[in-house]
Amino acid sequence: KAGVTQTPRYLIKTRGQQVTLSCSPISGHRSVSWYQQTPGQGLQFLFEYFSETQRNKGNFPGRFSGRQFSNSRSEMNVSTLELGDSALYLCASSLGGTGNYGYTFGSGTRLTVV
Amino acid sequence: GDSVTQMEGPVTLSEEAFLTINCTYTATGYPSLFWYVQYPGEGLQLLLKATKADDKGSNKGFEATYRKETTSFHLEKGSVQVSDSAVYFCALSAVGYSTLTFGKGTMLLVSP
């Protein structure tokens, strides 16, 4: 059974640009969440999608957005990139419902903004 | 709001030593509790979980017991190996919610 696949693994972007990250969840999983990991702030929740609807949103500016497609694949977009957006972005999928199932994480996309 | 506090690392141990990584939480009700592990250059892997008070999660020799009275979920292993070197994250999921709140992580370094 394939795991959570995130593409690309690495990205280098320039300040002011925008970027789109992709996540393919485990087959059958309907919930996809995104997290930002930085050395200073640790792991912070960005948003969660369930059946194409945003179910929860973390405390991030509107430059961060996401969506989920009918096949449960998800994308997140960051516009007008800032240096502080450099981070490891992790996607996690779950069957859905509450967090009792636990999440399966992908290997992440490492974004560097220069 | 909900929060998770972990002991700061790094924790440095010799192979076969006993491991304890402390984790305490603040949340209303009975959240689900998790331990995740992150190896260098990789994402997070679910190590174990507990969903109600007094539950014990266990996997690969690691154990943690959900203690409601002390709001704790300490991770233990009787005999660590070099391959256990990684960063360990304690996390909770509040009742009725599916998002995870993480601790800052604790780096474990095991030497031969």
Tab-separated table of C-alpha atoms in Angstrom:
chain	number	residue	atom	x	y	z
A	1	LYS	CA	0.000	0.000	0.000
A	2	ALA	CA	1.531	3.280	-1.099
A	3	GLY	CA	2.149	5.894	1.564
A	4	VAL	CA	1.518	9.615	1.478
A	5	THR	CA	3.333	11.137	-1.487
A	6	GLN	CA	4.447	14.730	-1.523
A	7	THR	CA	5.905	16.494	-4.517
A	8	PRO	CA	8.306	18.034	-5.068
A	9	ARG	CA	10.746	17.038	-2.306
A	10	TYR	CA	12.762	20.233	-2.587
A	11	LEU	CA	12.004	23.705	-3.884
A	12	ILE	CA	13.954	26.930	-4.064
A	13	LYS	CA	11.965	30.079	-4.713
A	14	THR	CA	12.602	33.802	-4.704
A	15	ARG	CA	10.859	36.259	-2.408
A	16	GLY	CA	7.606	37.483	-3.901
A	17	GLN	CA	7.017	34.374	-5.986
A	18	GLN	CA	4.276	31.884	-5.366
A	19	VAL	CA	4.512	28.126	-4.944
A	20	THR	CA	2.192	25.115	-5.123
A	21	LEU	CA	2.864	21.916	-3.210
A	22	SER	CA	1.102	18.646	-3.888
A	23	CYS	CA	0.031	15.772	-1.667
A	24	SER	CA	-1.443	12.393	-2.608
A	25	PRO	CA	-2.928	10.641	0.429
A	26	ILE	CA	-3.116	6.950	1.115
A	27	SER	CA	-5.827	5.335	-0.973
A	28	GLY	CA	-9.143	5.495	0.890
A	29	HIS	CA	-8.073	8.312	3.179
A	30	ARG	CA	-10.427	11.278	2.944
A	31	SER	CA	-8.775	13.672	5.377
A	32	VAL	CA	-5.651	15.601	4.438
A	33	SER	CA	-3.870	18.012	6.749
A	34	TRP	CA	-0.907	20.288	6.204
A	35	TYR	CA	1.727	21.284	8.747
A	36	GLN	CA	4.650	23.659	8.647
A	37	GLN	CA	7.832	22.626	10.461
A	38	THR	CA	10.531	25.150	11.315
A	39	PRO	CA	13.385	25.015	13.857
A	40	GLY	CA	11.992	27.996	15.741
A	41	GLN	CA	8.250	27.336	15.791
A	42	GLY	CA	8.229	23.563	15.558
A	43	LEU	CA	5.229	21.881	13.946
A	44	GLN	CA	2.300	24.165	13.289
A	45	PHE	CA	-1.057	23.223	11.805
A	46	LEU	CA	-1.976	24.963	8.562
A	47	PHE	CA	-5.302	23.482	7.470
A	48	GLU	CA	-7.290	20.301	7.093
A	49	TYR	CA	-9.502	19.149	4.265
A	50	PHE	CA	-12.125	16.448	4.376
A	51	SER	CA	-14.148	15.459	1.317
A	52	GLU	CA	-13.060	18.592	-0.575
A	53	THR	CA	-14.100	20.945	2.246
A	54	GLN	CA	-11.772	22.863	4.524
A	55	ARG	CA	-12.698	21.620	7.964
A	56	ASN	CA	-10.126	23.415	10.111
A	57	LYS	CA	-7.656	26.217	9.631
A	58	GLY	CA	-4.635	27.218	11.647
A	59	ASN	CA	-3.389	30.675	12.448
A	60	PHE	CA	-1.605	31.550	9.213
A	61	PRO	CA	-2.035	34.562	6.930
A	62	GLY	CA	-4.273	34.439	3.888
A	63	ARG	CA	-1.221	33.960	1.656
A	64	PHE	CA	-1.462	30.314	2.621
A	65	SER	CA	-4.300	28.479	0.943
A	66	GLY	CA	-5.192	24.969	-0.029
A	67	ARG	CA	-7.707	22.789	-1.716
A	68	GLN	CA	-8.677	19.160	-2.035
A	69	PHE	CA	-9.838	17.388	-5.160
A	70	SER	CA	-12.495	14.721	-5.560
A	71	ASN	CA	-9.819	11.998	-5.500
A	72	SER	CA	-8.647	13.351	-2.104
A	73	ARG	CA	-5.376	14.700	-3.510
A	74	SER	CA	-4.567	18.068	-2.033
A	75	GLU	CA	-2.541	21.109	-2.942
A	76	MET	CA	-1.383	24.014	-0.879
A	77	ASN	CA	-0.377	27.353	-2.297
A	78	VAL	CA	1.719	30.106	-0.792
A	79	SER	CA	1.638	33.449	-2.564
A	80	THR	CA	4.027	36.377	-2.228
A	81	LEU	CA	6.690	34.268	-0.573
A	82	GLU	CA	8.659	35.661	2.356
A	83	LEU	CA	11.989	34.491	3.733
A	84	GLY	CA	10.183	33.261	6.836
A	85	ASP	CA	8.174	30.809	4.747
A	86	SER	CA	11.272	28.640	4.403
A	87	ALA	CA	10.292	25.406	6.096
A	88	LEU	CA	9.503	21.743	5.741
A	89	TYR	CA	5.855	21.388	4.726
A	90	LEU	CA	4.320	18.106	5.785
A	91	CYS	CA	1.139	16.570	4.535
A	92	ALA	CA	-0.717	13.940	6.551
A	93	SER	CA	-3.664	11.782	5.674
A	94	SER	CA	-6.201	9.929	7.751
A	95	LEU	CA	-9.326	7.898	7.207
A	96	GLY	CA	-11.268	10.849	8.556
A	97	GLY	CA	-13.467	11.551	11.510
A	98	THR	CA	-11.601	12.392	14.670
A	99	GLY	CA	-7.890	12.150	15.283
A	100	ASN	CA	-8.280	8.794	16.974
A	101	TYR	CA	-7.092	7.111	13.815
A	102	GLY	CA	-3.765	8.850	13.860
A	103	TYR	CA	-2.257	10.421	10.813
A	104	THR	CA	0.210	9.071	8.258
A	105	PHE	CA	2.701	11.699	7.202
A	106	GLY	CA	4.538	12.149	3.942
A	107	SER	CA	8.261	12.883	3.723
A	108	GLY	CA	7.574	16.550	3.210
A	109	THR	CA	8.517	19.300	0.794
A	110	ARG	CA	11.454	21.416	1.854
A	111	LEU	CA	10.889	24.966	0.657
A	112	THR	CA	13.732	27.451	0.669
A	113	VAL	CA	12.947	31.085	-0.051
A	114	VAL	CA	15.908	33.236	-1.091
B	1	GLY	CA	-5.835	26.561	24.254
B	2	ASP	CA	-4.449	23.062	24.021
B	3	SER	CA	-0.730	22.588	24.480
B	4	VAL	CA	1.916	19.893	24.813
B	5	THR	CA	5.149	20.240	26.773
B	6	GLN	CA	8.086	17.911	26.251
B	7	MET	CA	11.429	17.697	27.960
B	8	GLU	CA	14.127	19.513	26.050
B	9	GLY	CA	16.903	17.570	24.441
B	10	PRO	CA	19.114	16.300	23.302
B	11	VAL	CA	18.862	13.185	25.378
B	12	THR	CA	22.141	11.309	25.075
B	13	LEU	CA	22.250	7.629	26.031
B	14	SER	CA	24.457	4.624	25.563
B	15	GLU	CA	23.097	1.582	23.760
B	16	GLU	CA	20.934	-0.651	26.003
B	17	ALA	CA	20.184	2.183	28.446
B	18	PHE	CA	16.660	2.903	29.704
B	19	LEU	CA	14.828	5.757	28.020
B	20	THR	CA	12.221	8.135	29.386
B	21	ILE	CA	11.004	11.208	27.521
B	22	ASN	CA	8.534	13.244	29.538
B	23	CYS	CA	5.387	14.690	28.007
B	24	THR	CA	2.594	16.611	29.704
B	25	TYR	CA	-0.430	18.218	28.134
B	26	THR	CA	-3.127	20.807	28.697
B	27	ALA	CA	-6.514	20.158	27.147
B	28	THR	CA	-10.147	19.917	28.093
B	29	GLY	CA	-11.803	16.560	28.325
B	30	TYR	CA	-10.030	13.436	27.178
B	31	PRO	CA	-7.888	14.099	24.126
B	32	SER	CA	-6.226	11.359	22.109
B	33	LEU	CA	-2.475	11.215	22.678
B	34	PHE	CA	0.267	10.242	20.261
B	35	TRP	CA	3.995	9.797	19.962
B	36	TYR	CA	5.552	10.400	16.558
B	37	VAL	CA	9.171	9.834	15.527
B	38	GLN	CA	11.107	11.694	12.850
B	39	TYR	CA	14.308	10.309	11.390
B	40	PRO	CA	16.725	12.674	9.618
B	41	GLY	CA	15.398	13.879	6.291
B	42	GLU	CA	12.066	12.151	6.687
B	43	GLY	CA	8.498	12.906	7.698
B	44	LEU	CA	6.838	11.834	10.911
B	45	GLN	CA	5.960	8.243	11.696
B	46	LEU	CA	3.283	7.306	14.192
B	47	LEU	CA	4.997	5.378	16.973
B	48	LEU	CA	2.087	4.729	19.324
B	49	LYS	CA	-1.181	6.190	20.528
B	50	ALA	CA	-3.723	6.073	23.355
B	51	THR	CA	-7.273	7.301	23.179
B	52	LYS	CA	-8.532	7.091	26.763
B	53	ALA	CA	-7.298	7.317	30.310
B	54	ASP	CA	-5.106	4.428	31.536
B	55	ASP	CA	-4.655	3.130	27.994
B	56	LYS	CA	-1.131	1.961	27.234
B	57	GLY	CA	0.186	2.390	23.724
B	58	SER	CA	3.110	0.230	22.668
B	59	ASN	CA	5.178	-0.420	19.540
B	60	LYS	CA	8.727	-1.589	18.766
B	61	GLY	CA	9.588	-1.808	22.471
B	62	PHE	CA	8.344	1.714	23.207
B	63	GLU	CA	5.498	2.262	25.667
B	64	ALA	CA	3.473	5.183	26.983
B	65	THR	CA	0.546	5.247	29.401
B	66	TYR	CA	-2.233	7.848	29.299
B	67	ARG	CA	-2.343	9.340	32.803
B	68	LYS	CA	-5.300	11.640	33.215
B	69	GLU	CA	-4.550	12.486	36.849
B	70	THR	CA	-1.108	13.857	35.962
B	71	THR	CA	-2.009	14.867	32.367
B	72	SER	CA	1.042	12.979	31.168
B	73	PHE	CA	2.023	10.553	28.431
B	74	HIS	CA	5.684	9.737	29.052
B	75	LEU	CA	7.538	7.641	26.473
B	76	GLU	CA	9.684	4.751	27.748
B	77	LYS	CA	11.870	2.021	26.316
B	78	GLY	CA	13.763	-0.533	28.313
B	79	SER	CA	16.823	-0.845	26.094
B	80	VAL	CA	17.576	1.686	23.357
B	81	GLN	CA	19.505	0.965	20.183
B	82	VAL	CA	21.620	3.208	17.987
B	83	SER	CA	18.852	2.981	15.380
B	84	ASP	CA	16.455	4.708	17.818
B	85	SER	CA	18.354	7.966	17.352
B	86	ALA	CA	15.745	10.411	16.067
B	87	VAL	CA	13.484	13.257	17.150
B	88	TYR	CA	10.404	12.257	19.131
B	89	PHE	CA	7.232	14.327	19.188
B	90	CYS	CA	4.392	14.079	21.643
B	91	ALA	CA	1.035	15.246	20.269
B	92	LEU	CA	-2.619	15.458	21.147
B	93	SER	CA	-5.863	15.588	19.258
B	94	ALA	CA	-8.660	17.325	21.121
B	95	VAL	CA	-12.024	15.688	21.589
B	96	GLY	CA	-14.114	16.149	18.474
B	97	TYR	CA	-11.249	17.551	16.450
B	98	SER	CA	-8.845	15.897	14.074
B	99	THR	CA	-5.968	18.365	14.129
B	100	LEU	CA	-2.794	17.603	16.025
B	101	THR	CA	-1.083	19.858	18.538
B	102	PHE	CA	2.596	18.965	18.860
B	103	GLY	CA	5.247	19.438	21.456
B	104	LYS	CA	8.587	20.943	20.428
B	105	GLY	CA	10.198	17.560	19.991
B	106	THR	CA	13.016	15.811	21.853
B	107	MET	CA	16.146	14.667	20.053
B	108	LEU	CA	17.489	11.296	21.173
B	109	LEU	CA	21.097	10.371	20.455
B	110	VAL	CA	22.195	6.809	21.206
B	111	SER	CA	25.870	5.924	21.058
B	112	PRO	CA	27.322	2.401	20.715
